[in-house]
Amino acid sequence: MSALLTHLHPNTSELQLYISGGSFGTVPTQMLYGAPFEVFPQGRYIRGMLLLGAFPPFVQDHETGFDYTRSMNWRDYISVGPPSRFIPFRMLQHLAKFVIQSKLARQESAEAFIRAFLFDKMGEDEKKMYQAWRDKTGYEDGQLAREMAESNRRSVEKTWEGFLSTPEVLNSDWGWGVGLGGLDEEHRAGRRVLIVAGTEDDATNIEWARYLASKYSNSRLKTFSGGHIVAIFHMDEIWADFFAD
């Protein structure tokens, strides 16, 4: 990332960086946000971070009593929680790969998988938000699920290593672990953090979002009634809020 920014913006003194991520993408986003400046020099120019459906570091914060497993569903507890750390040879990950690989083999089955995981769970209020968003953006019914399915298929087209290593990354301390919220003044001054969560999100539950909001300086938590992708339907409002003075 540092090399890419240097190539694209050689005059780094004029940089103002705003970084964002959704779901698993919130992990590398937070890594960049808290990275030591000797490792990521351009981190000095980060002015804000936006997290949508965020993951925290999978640590036990004894000071606050936070236990990342407490609000996990059984699916995630097994696939990325403690069992995934202690069962050797990535056996659980390979089993999950075997199941998901068959679902992503064809575009049609990948779309059905995405619909079952994200869209079929929507309550009536969120379905109305989804319809209003489609009316506003011109998206056809099923287009968003189709695009998500295509992205999922491309993400494992060449290698499954990223998928297989997900539990290891989540369960590492990202270099700062329980020091989350204990960043030095340079990592806090002049930065804004907006954390967005769905109140019915069963993938990245709202307790995780509340914990992150309590640990990051200059942070705010914004919630919407809905599940894991509800933020998509409110992005204009979210961006306006994020950049508001």
PDB file of C-alpha atoms in Angstrom:
ATOM      1  CA  MET A   1       0.000   0.000   0.000  1.00  0.00           C
ATOM      2  CA  SER A   2       2.824   2.378   0.842  1.00  0.00           C
ATOM      3  CA  ALA A   3       4.521   1.709  -2.514  1.00  0.00           C
ATOM      4  CA  LEU A   4       1.237   2.190  -4.383  1.00  0.00           C
ATOM      5  CA  LEU A   5       0.543   5.537  -2.719  1.00  0.00           C
ATOM      6  CA  THR A   6       4.103   6.704  -3.354  1.00  0.00           C
ATOM      7  CA  HIS A   7       3.724   5.798  -7.028  1.00  0.00           C
ATOM      8  CA  LEU A   8       0.341   7.498  -7.416  1.00  0.00           C
ATOM      9  CA  HIS A   9       1.018  10.481  -5.153  1.00  0.00           C
ATOM     10  CA  PRO A  10       4.766  11.187  -4.946  1.00  0.00           C
ATOM     11  CA  ASN A  11       4.110  14.526  -3.209  1.00  0.00           C
ATOM     12  CA  THR A  12       2.836  12.851  -0.061  1.00  0.00           C
ATOM     13  CA  SER A  13       2.819  16.024   2.017  1.00  0.00           C
ATOM     14  CA  GLU A  14      -0.419  17.047   0.278  1.00  0.00           C
ATOM     15  CA  LEU A  15      -2.230  13.786   0.977  1.00  0.00           C
ATOM     16  CA  GLN A  16      -5.447  13.599   2.936  1.00  0.00           C
ATOM     17  CA  LEU A  17      -6.467   9.959   3.192  1.00  0.00           C
ATOM     18  CA  TYR A  18      -9.910   8.648   4.096  1.00  0.00           C
ATOM     19  CA  ILE A  19      -9.997   4.880   4.344  1.00  0.00           C
ATOM     20  CA  SER A  20     -13.027   2.626   4.475  1.00  0.00           C
ATOM     21  CA  GLY A  21     -14.032  -1.010   4.436  1.00  0.00           C
ATOM     22  CA  GLY A  22     -17.057  -3.227   4.758  1.00  0.00           C
ATOM     23  CA  SER A  23     -17.389  -6.612   6.465  1.00  0.00           C
ATOM     24  CA  PHE A  24     -14.048  -8.478   6.150  1.00  0.00           C
ATOM     25  CA  GLY A  25     -12.648  -5.376   4.451  1.00  0.00           C
ATOM     26  CA  THR A  26     -12.810  -3.581   7.792  1.00  0.00           C
ATOM     27  CA  VAL A  27      -9.899  -5.733   8.972  1.00  0.00           C
ATOM     28  CA  PRO A  28      -7.180  -4.403   6.607  1.00  0.00           C
ATOM     29  CA  THR A  29      -8.736  -0.946   6.974  1.00  0.00           C
ATOM     30  CA  GLN A  30      -8.149  -1.011  10.726  1.00  0.00           C
ATOM     31  CA  MET A  31      -4.681  -2.482  10.245  1.00  0.00           C
ATOM     32  CA  LEU A  32      -3.740   0.517   8.104  1.00  0.00           C
ATOM     33  CA  TYR A  33      -5.332   2.929  10.564  1.00  0.00           C
ATOM     34  CA  GLY A  34      -3.283   1.667  13.496  1.00  0.00           C
ATOM     35  CA  ALA A  35      -0.088   0.691  11.677  1.00  0.00           C
ATOM     36  CA  PRO A  36       3.135   2.216  13.064  1.00  0.00           C
ATOM     37  CA  PHE A  37       4.252   5.111  10.905  1.00  0.00           C
ATOM     38  CA  GLU A  38       7.649   3.526  10.349  1.00  0.00           C
ATOM     39  CA  VAL A  39       5.791   0.635   8.685  1.00  0.00           C
ATOM     40  CA  PHE A  40       3.155   2.722   6.874  1.00  0.00           C
ATOM     41  CA  PRO A  41       4.511   6.287   6.595  1.00  0.00           C
ATOM     42  CA  GLN A  42       1.444   7.574   4.751  1.00  0.00           C
ATOM     43  CA  GLY A  43      -0.594   6.743   7.834  1.00  0.00           C
ATOM     44  CA  ARG A  44       0.341  10.225   9.036  1.00  0.00           C
ATOM     45  CA  TYR A  45      -2.036  11.617   6.417  1.00  0.00           C
ATOM     46  CA  ILE A  46      -5.087   9.541   7.360  1.00  0.00           C
ATOM     47  CA  ARG A  47      -7.899  11.921   8.266  1.00  0.00           C
ATOM     48  CA  GLY A  48     -10.735   9.479   8.737  1.00  0.00           C
ATOM     49  CA  MET A  49     -11.898   5.879   8.763  1.00  0.00           C
ATOM     50  CA  LEU A  50     -15.328   4.530   7.819  1.00  0.00           C
ATOM     51  CA  LEU A  51     -16.260   1.010   8.931  1.00  0.00           C
ATOM     52  CA  LEU A  52     -19.393  -0.771   7.671  1.00  0.00           C
ATOM     53  CA  GLY A  53     -20.382  -4.009   9.378  1.00  0.00           C
ATOM     54  CA  ALA A  54     -17.064  -4.115  11.196  1.00  0.00           C
ATOM     55  CA  PHE A  55     -15.004  -6.901  12.713  1.00  0.00           C
ATOM     56  CA  PRO A  56     -12.975  -6.194  15.870  1.00  0.00           C
ATOM     57  CA  PRO A  57      -9.682  -7.946  16.593  1.00  0.00           C
ATOM     58  CA  PHE A  58     -10.636 -11.331  18.031  1.00  0.00           C
ATOM     59  CA  VAL A  59      -9.128 -10.713  21.455  1.00  0.00           C
ATOM     60  CA  GLN A  60     -10.382 -10.974  25.003  1.00  0.00           C
ATOM     61  CA  ASP A  61     -10.338  -7.470  26.461  1.00  0.00           C
ATOM     62  CA  HIS A  62     -10.239  -8.190  30.183  1.00  0.00           C
ATOM     63  CA  GLU A  63     -10.161  -4.492  31.050  1.00  0.00           C
ATOM     64  CA  THR A  64     -13.611  -3.885  29.560  1.00  0.00           C
ATOM     65  CA  GLY A  65     -14.956  -7.418  29.845  1.00  0.00           C
ATOM     66  CA  PHE A  66     -15.386  -7.637  26.078  1.00  0.00           C
ATOM     67  CA  ASP A  67     -15.572 -11.206  24.758  1.00  0.00           C
ATOM     68  CA  TYR A  68     -15.825 -11.345  20.985  1.00  0.00           C
ATOM     69  CA  THR A  69     -17.426 -14.812  21.088  1.00  0.00           C
ATOM     70  CA  ARG A  70     -20.335 -13.784  23.309  1.00  0.00           C
ATOM     71  CA  SER A  71     -22.579 -12.545  20.516  1.00  0.00           C
ATOM     72  CA  MET A  72     -21.406 -14.929  17.802  1.00  0.00           C
ATOM     73  CA  ASN A  73     -23.803 -17.299  16.098  1.00  0.00           C
ATOM     74  CA  TRP A  74     -22.766 -20.940  15.984  1.00  0.00           C
ATOM     75  CA  ARG A  75     -21.856 -20.787  12.302  1.00  0.00           C
ATOM     76  CA  ASP A  76     -19.267 -18.060  12.819  1.00  0.00           C
ATOM     77  CA  TYR A  77     -18.107 -19.422  16.173  1.00  0.00           C
ATOM     78  CA  ILE A  78     -17.078 -22.654  14.481  1.00  0.00           C
ATOM     79  CA  SER A  79     -15.820 -21.235  11.187  1.00  0.00           C
ATOM     80  CA  VAL A  80     -13.707 -18.293  12.427  1.00  0.00           C
ATOM     81  CA  GLY A  81     -13.857 -18.505  16.235  1.00  0.00           C
ATOM     82  CA  PRO A  82     -11.853 -20.625  18.694  1.00  0.00           C
ATOM     83  CA  PRO A  83     -12.422 -24.030  17.003  1.00  0.00           C
ATOM     84  CA  SER A  84     -10.831 -22.728  13.807  1.00  0.00           C
ATOM     85  CA  ARG A  85      -7.688 -21.906  15.801  1.00  0.00           C
ATOM     86  CA  PHE A  86      -7.272 -25.189  17.622  1.00  0.00           C
ATOM     87  CA  ILE A  87      -8.298 -27.831  15.083  1.00  0.00           C
ATOM     88  CA  PRO A  88      -5.075 -28.483  13.138  1.00  0.00           C
ATOM     89  CA  PHE A  89      -4.270 -28.397   9.435  1.00  0.00           C
ATOM     90  CA  ARG A  90      -7.044 -25.904   8.670  1.00  0.00           C
ATOM     91  CA  MET A  91      -9.486 -28.786   8.642  1.00  0.00           C
ATOM     92  CA  LEU A  92     -12.552 -26.618   9.314  1.00  0.00           C
ATOM     93  CA  GLN A  93     -11.494 -24.105   6.705  1.00  0.00           C
ATOM     94  CA  HIS A  94     -11.012 -26.814   4.085  1.00  0.00           C
ATOM     95  CA  LEU A  95     -14.399 -28.291   4.942  1.00  0.00           C
ATOM     96  CA  ALA A  96     -16.010 -24.867   4.530  1.00  0.00           C
ATOM     97  CA  LYS A  97     -14.141 -24.415   1.257  1.00  0.00           C
ATOM     98  CA  PHE A  98     -15.507 -27.735  -0.003  1.00  0.00           C
ATOM     99  CA  VAL A  99     -19.073 -26.624   0.726  1.00  0.00           C
ATOM    100  CA  ILE A 100     -18.766 -23.068  -0.586  1.00  0.00           C
ATOM    101  CA  GLN A 101     -16.743 -24.050  -3.647  1.00  0.00           C
ATOM    102  CA  SER A 102     -19.680 -26.058  -4.948  1.00  0.00           C
ATOM    103  CA  LYS A 103     -21.991 -23.079  -4.425  1.00  0.00           C
ATOM    104  CA  LEU A 104     -19.665 -20.733  -6.317  1.00  0.00           C
ATOM    105  CA  ALA A 105     -19.006 -23.150  -9.168  1.00  0.00           C
ATOM    106  CA  ARG A 106     -21.725 -21.591 -11.339  1.00  0.00           C
ATOM    107  CA  GLN A 107     -23.072 -18.055 -11.453  1.00  0.00           C
ATOM    108  CA  GLU A 108     -26.632 -19.254 -10.847  1.00  0.00           C
ATOM    109  CA  SER A 109     -25.763 -21.222  -7.711  1.00  0.00           C
ATOM    110  CA  ALA A 110     -23.558 -18.365  -6.471  1.00  0.00           C
ATOM    111  CA  GLU A 111     -26.485 -15.954  -6.772  1.00  0.00           C
ATOM    112  CA  ALA A 112     -28.741 -18.377  -4.892  1.00  0.00           C
ATOM    113  CA  PHE A 113     -26.100 -18.624  -2.150  1.00  0.00           C
ATOM    114  CA  ILE A 114     -25.871 -14.828  -1.809  1.00  0.00           C
ATOM    115  CA  ARG A 115     -29.644 -14.428  -1.778  1.00  0.00           C
ATOM    116  CA  ALA A 116     -30.023 -17.029   0.976  1.00  0.00           C
ATOM    117  CA  PHE A 117     -27.196 -15.540   3.050  1.00  0.00           C
ATOM    118  CA  LEU A 118     -28.115 -11.855   2.744  1.00  0.00           C
ATOM    119  CA  PHE A 119     -31.382 -11.080   1.002  1.00  0.00           C
ATOM    120  CA  ASP A 120     -33.811 -13.760   2.161  1.00  0.00           C
ATOM    121  CA  LYS A 121     -33.129 -12.770   5.783  1.00  0.00           C
ATOM    122  CA  MET A 122     -34.377  -9.223   5.311  1.00  0.00           C
ATOM    123  CA  GLY A 123     -37.318  -8.118   7.416  1.00  0.00           C
ATOM    124  CA  GLU A 124     -40.204  -6.179   5.916  1.00  0.00           C
ATOM    125  CA  ASP A 125     -38.733  -2.773   6.792  1.00  0.00           C
ATOM    126  CA  GLU A 126     -35.398  -3.595   5.195  1.00  0.00           C
ATOM    127  CA  LYS A 127     -37.123  -4.943   2.086  1.00  0.00           C
ATOM    128  CA  LYS A 128     -38.845  -1.572   1.759  1.00  0.00           C
ATOM    129  CA  MET A 129     -35.460   0.183   2.114  1.00  0.00           C
ATOM    130  CA  TYR A 130     -34.047  -2.136  -0.548  1.00  0.00           C
ATOM    131  CA  GLN A 131     -36.940  -1.314  -2.897  1.00  0.00           C
ATOM    132  CA  ALA A 132     -36.551   2.430  -2.290  1.00  0.00           C
ATOM    133  CA  TRP A 133     -32.809   2.146  -2.961  1.00  0.00           C
ATOM    134  CA  ARG A 134     -33.459   0.283  -6.230  1.00  0.00           C
ATOM    135  CA  ASP A 135     -35.989   2.903  -7.298  1.00  0.00           C
ATOM    136  CA  LYS A 136     -33.437   5.637  -6.599  1.00  0.00           C
ATOM    137  CA  THR A 137     -30.418   3.979  -8.206  1.00  0.00           C
ATOM    138  CA  GLY A 138     -32.122   2.189 -11.086  1.00  0.00           C
ATOM    139  CA  TYR A 139     -30.946  -1.237  -9.954  1.00  0.00           C
ATOM    140  CA  GLU A 140     -33.056  -4.103 -11.244  1.00  0.00           C
ATOM    141  CA  ASP A 141     -34.377  -6.746  -8.870  1.00  0.00           C
ATOM    142  CA  GLY A 142     -31.575  -9.295  -8.418  1.00  0.00           C
ATOM    143  CA  GLN A 143     -28.836  -7.082  -9.890  1.00  0.00           C
ATOM    144  CA  LEU A 144     -27.114  -6.442  -6.551  1.00  0.00           C
ATOM    145  CA  ALA A 145     -27.110 -10.148  -5.688  1.00  0.00           C
ATOM    146  CA  ARG A 146     -25.727 -10.906  -9.146  1.00  0.00           C
ATOM    147  CA  GLU A 147     -22.879  -8.408  -8.735  1.00  0.00           C
ATOM    148  CA  MET A 148     -22.051  -9.754  -5.276  1.00  0.00           C
ATOM    149  CA  ALA A 149     -22.026 -13.306  -6.620  1.00  0.00           C
ATOM    150  CA  GLU A 150     -19.668 -12.294  -9.426  1.00  0.00           C
ATOM    151  CA  SER A 151     -17.339 -10.616  -6.924  1.00  0.00           C
ATOM    152  CA  ASN A 152     -17.336 -13.695  -4.698  1.00  0.00           C
ATOM    153  CA  ARG A 153     -16.486 -15.946  -7.618  1.00  0.00           C
ATOM    154  CA  ARG A 154     -13.645 -13.671  -8.763  1.00  0.00           C
ATOM    155  CA  SER A 155     -12.228 -13.482  -5.237  1.00  0.00           C
ATOM    156  CA  VAL A 156     -11.393 -17.209  -5.279  1.00  0.00           C
ATOM    157  CA  GLU A 157     -10.804 -17.594  -9.001  1.00  0.00           C
ATOM    158  CA  LYS A 158      -7.030 -17.950  -8.682  1.00  0.00           C
ATOM    159  CA  THR A 159      -6.519 -18.979  -5.056  1.00  0.00           C
ATOM    160  CA  TRP A 160      -8.441 -19.809  -1.884  1.00  0.00           C
ATOM    161  CA  GLU A 161      -5.583 -18.753   0.381  1.00  0.00           C
ATOM    162  CA  GLY A 162      -7.313 -15.566   1.484  1.00  0.00           C
ATOM    163  CA  PHE A 163     -10.419 -17.503   2.481  1.00  0.00           C
ATOM    164  CA  LEU A 164      -8.420 -20.211   4.245  1.00  0.00           C
ATOM    165  CA  SER A 165      -6.346 -17.691   6.217  1.00  0.00           C
ATOM    166  CA  THR A 166      -9.335 -15.609   7.395  1.00  0.00           C
ATOM    167  CA  PRO A 167      -9.561 -17.213  10.874  1.00  0.00           C
ATOM    168  CA  GLU A 168      -5.821 -16.759  11.411  1.00  0.00           C
ATOM    169  CA  VAL A 169      -6.005 -13.069  10.525  1.00  0.00           C
ATOM    170  CA  LEU A 170      -9.088 -12.414  12.657  1.00  0.00           C
ATOM    171  CA  ASN A 171      -7.566 -14.216  15.630  1.00  0.00           C
ATOM    172  CA  SER A 172      -4.222 -12.430  15.407  1.00  0.00           C
ATOM    173  CA  ASP A 173      -3.842  -9.194  17.337  1.00  0.00           C
ATOM    174  CA  TRP A 174      -3.138  -7.116  14.191  1.00  0.00           C
ATOM    175  CA  GLY A 175       0.032  -5.909  15.882  1.00  0.00           C
ATOM    176  CA  TRP A 176      -1.782  -4.029  18.617  1.00  0.00           C
ATOM    177  CA  GLY A 177      -4.431  -6.376  20.075  1.00  0.00           C
ATOM    178  CA  VAL A 178      -5.812  -5.172  23.399  1.00  0.00           C
ATOM    179  CA  GLY A 179      -3.962  -1.932  22.761  1.00  0.00           C
ATOM    180  CA  LEU A 180      -6.943  -1.048  20.569  1.00  0.00           C
ATOM    181  CA  GLY A 181      -7.959   2.393  21.727  1.00  0.00           C
ATOM    182  CA  GLY A 182      -4.488   2.901  23.171  1.00  0.00           C
ATOM    183  CA  LEU A 183      -3.044   4.473  20.039  1.00  0.00           C
ATOM    184  CA  ASP A 184      -0.607   7.324  20.495  1.00  0.00           C
ATOM    185  CA  GLU A 185      -1.623  10.939  19.999  1.00  0.00           C
ATOM    186  CA  GLU A 186      -0.365  11.020  16.407  1.00  0.00           C
ATOM    187  CA  HIS A 187      -2.762   8.190  15.579  1.00  0.00           C
ATOM    188  CA  ARG A 188      -5.676  10.024  17.205  1.00  0.00           C
ATOM    189  CA  ALA A 189      -5.308  13.741  16.530  1.00  0.00           C
ATOM    190  CA  GLY A 190      -7.296  15.161  13.638  1.00  0.00           C
ATOM    191  CA  ARG A 191      -8.867  11.834  12.705  1.00  0.00           C
ATOM    192  CA  ARG A 192     -12.541  10.933  12.594  1.00  0.00           C
ATOM    193  CA  VAL A 193     -14.026   7.438  12.819  1.00  0.00           C
ATOM    194  CA  LEU A 194     -17.566   6.498  11.801  1.00  0.00           C
ATOM    195  CA  ILE A 195     -18.779   2.974  12.533  1.00  0.00           C
ATOM    196  CA  VAL A 196     -21.996   1.842  10.842  1.00  0.00           C
ATOM    197  CA  ALA A 197     -23.930  -1.218  11.998  1.00  0.00           C
ATOM    198  CA  GLY A 198     -27.189  -2.987  11.290  1.00  0.00           C
ATOM    199  CA  THR A 199     -29.217  -3.711  14.401  1.00  0.00           C
ATOM    200  CA  GLU A 200     -30.198  -7.167  13.082  1.00  0.00           C
ATOM    201  CA  ASP A 201     -26.817  -8.050  11.566  1.00  0.00           C
ATOM    202  CA  ASP A 202     -26.019 -11.670  12.438  1.00  0.00           C
ATOM    203  CA  ALA A 203     -22.614 -11.665  10.718  1.00  0.00           C
ATOM    204  CA  THR A 204     -20.951  -8.687  12.429  1.00  0.00           C
ATOM    205  CA  ASN A 205     -23.161  -8.116  15.427  1.00  0.00           C
ATOM    206  CA  ILE A 206     -23.863  -4.724  16.922  1.00  0.00           C
ATOM    207  CA  GLU A 207     -21.985  -5.553  20.146  1.00  0.00           C
ATOM    208  CA  TRP A 208     -18.784  -5.615  18.111  1.00  0.00           C
ATOM    209  CA  ALA A 209     -19.624  -2.181  16.692  1.00  0.00           C
ATOM    210  CA  ARG A 210     -20.320  -0.786  20.155  1.00  0.00           C
ATOM    211  CA  TYR A 211     -17.003  -2.140  21.406  1.00  0.00           C
ATOM    212  CA  LEU A 212     -15.077  -0.555  18.541  1.00  0.00           C
ATOM    213  CA  ALA A 213     -16.862   2.753  19.095  1.00  0.00           C
ATOM    214  CA  SER A 214     -15.848   2.667  22.749  1.00  0.00           C
ATOM    215  CA  LYS A 215     -12.187   2.049  21.917  1.00  0.00           C
ATOM    216  CA  TYR A 216     -11.511   4.428  19.038  1.00  0.00           C
ATOM    217  CA  SER A 217     -10.995   8.088  19.851  1.00  0.00           C
ATOM    218  CA  ASN A 218     -13.160  10.594  17.961  1.00  0.00           C
ATOM    219  CA  SER A 219     -15.533   7.809  16.929  1.00  0.00           C
ATOM    220  CA  ARG A 220     -19.273   7.730  16.394  1.00  0.00           C
ATOM    221  CA  LEU A 221     -21.625   4.790  15.974  1.00  0.00           C
ATOM    222  CA  LYS A 222     -24.430   5.052  13.432  1.00  0.00           C
ATOM    223  CA  THR A 223     -27.038   2.282  13.349  1.00  0.00           C
ATOM    224  CA  PHE A 224     -29.762   1.294  10.935  1.00  0.00           C
ATOM    225  CA  SER A 225     -32.555  -1.206  11.340  1.00  0.00           C
ATOM    226  CA  GLY A 226     -31.502  -4.113   9.150  1.00  0.00           C
ATOM    227  CA  GLY A 227     -28.920  -6.779   8.471  1.00  0.00           C
ATOM    228  CA  HIS A 228     -25.380  -7.082   7.172  1.00  0.00           C
ATOM    229  CA  ILE A 229     -25.787  -5.031   3.984  1.00  0.00           C
ATOM    230  CA  VAL A 230     -28.252  -2.408   5.200  1.00  0.00           C
ATOM    231  CA  ALA A 231     -25.577   0.317   4.950  1.00  0.00           C
ATOM    232  CA  ILE A 232     -25.653   0.000   1.147  1.00  0.00           C
ATOM    233  CA  PHE A 233     -29.165   1.416   1.134  1.00  0.00           C
ATOM    234  CA  HIS A 234     -28.087   4.502   3.119  1.00  0.00           C
ATOM    235  CA  MET A 235     -24.698   5.334   1.587  1.00  0.00           C
ATOM    236  CA  ASP A 236     -25.575   8.900   0.568  1.00  0.00           C
ATOM    237  CA  GLU A 237     -26.548   9.667   4.161  1.00  0.00           C
ATOM    238  CA  ILE A 238     -23.473   7.859   5.505  1.00  0.00           C
ATOM    239  CA  TRP A 239     -21.028   9.737   3.260  1.00  0.00           C
ATOM    240  CA  ALA A 240     -22.653  13.069   4.115  1.00  0.00           C
ATOM    241  CA  ASP A 241     -22.401  12.253   7.815  1.00  0.00           C
ATOM    242  CA  PHE A 242     -18.804  11.051   7.518  1.00  0.00           C
ATOM    243  CA  PHE A 243     -17.575  14.225   5.821  1.00  0.00           C
ATOM    244  CA  ALA A 244     -19.732  16.649   7.804  1.00  0.00           C
ATOM    245  CA  ASP A 245     -17.717  19.242   9.717  1.00  0.00           C
TER     246      ASP A 245
END
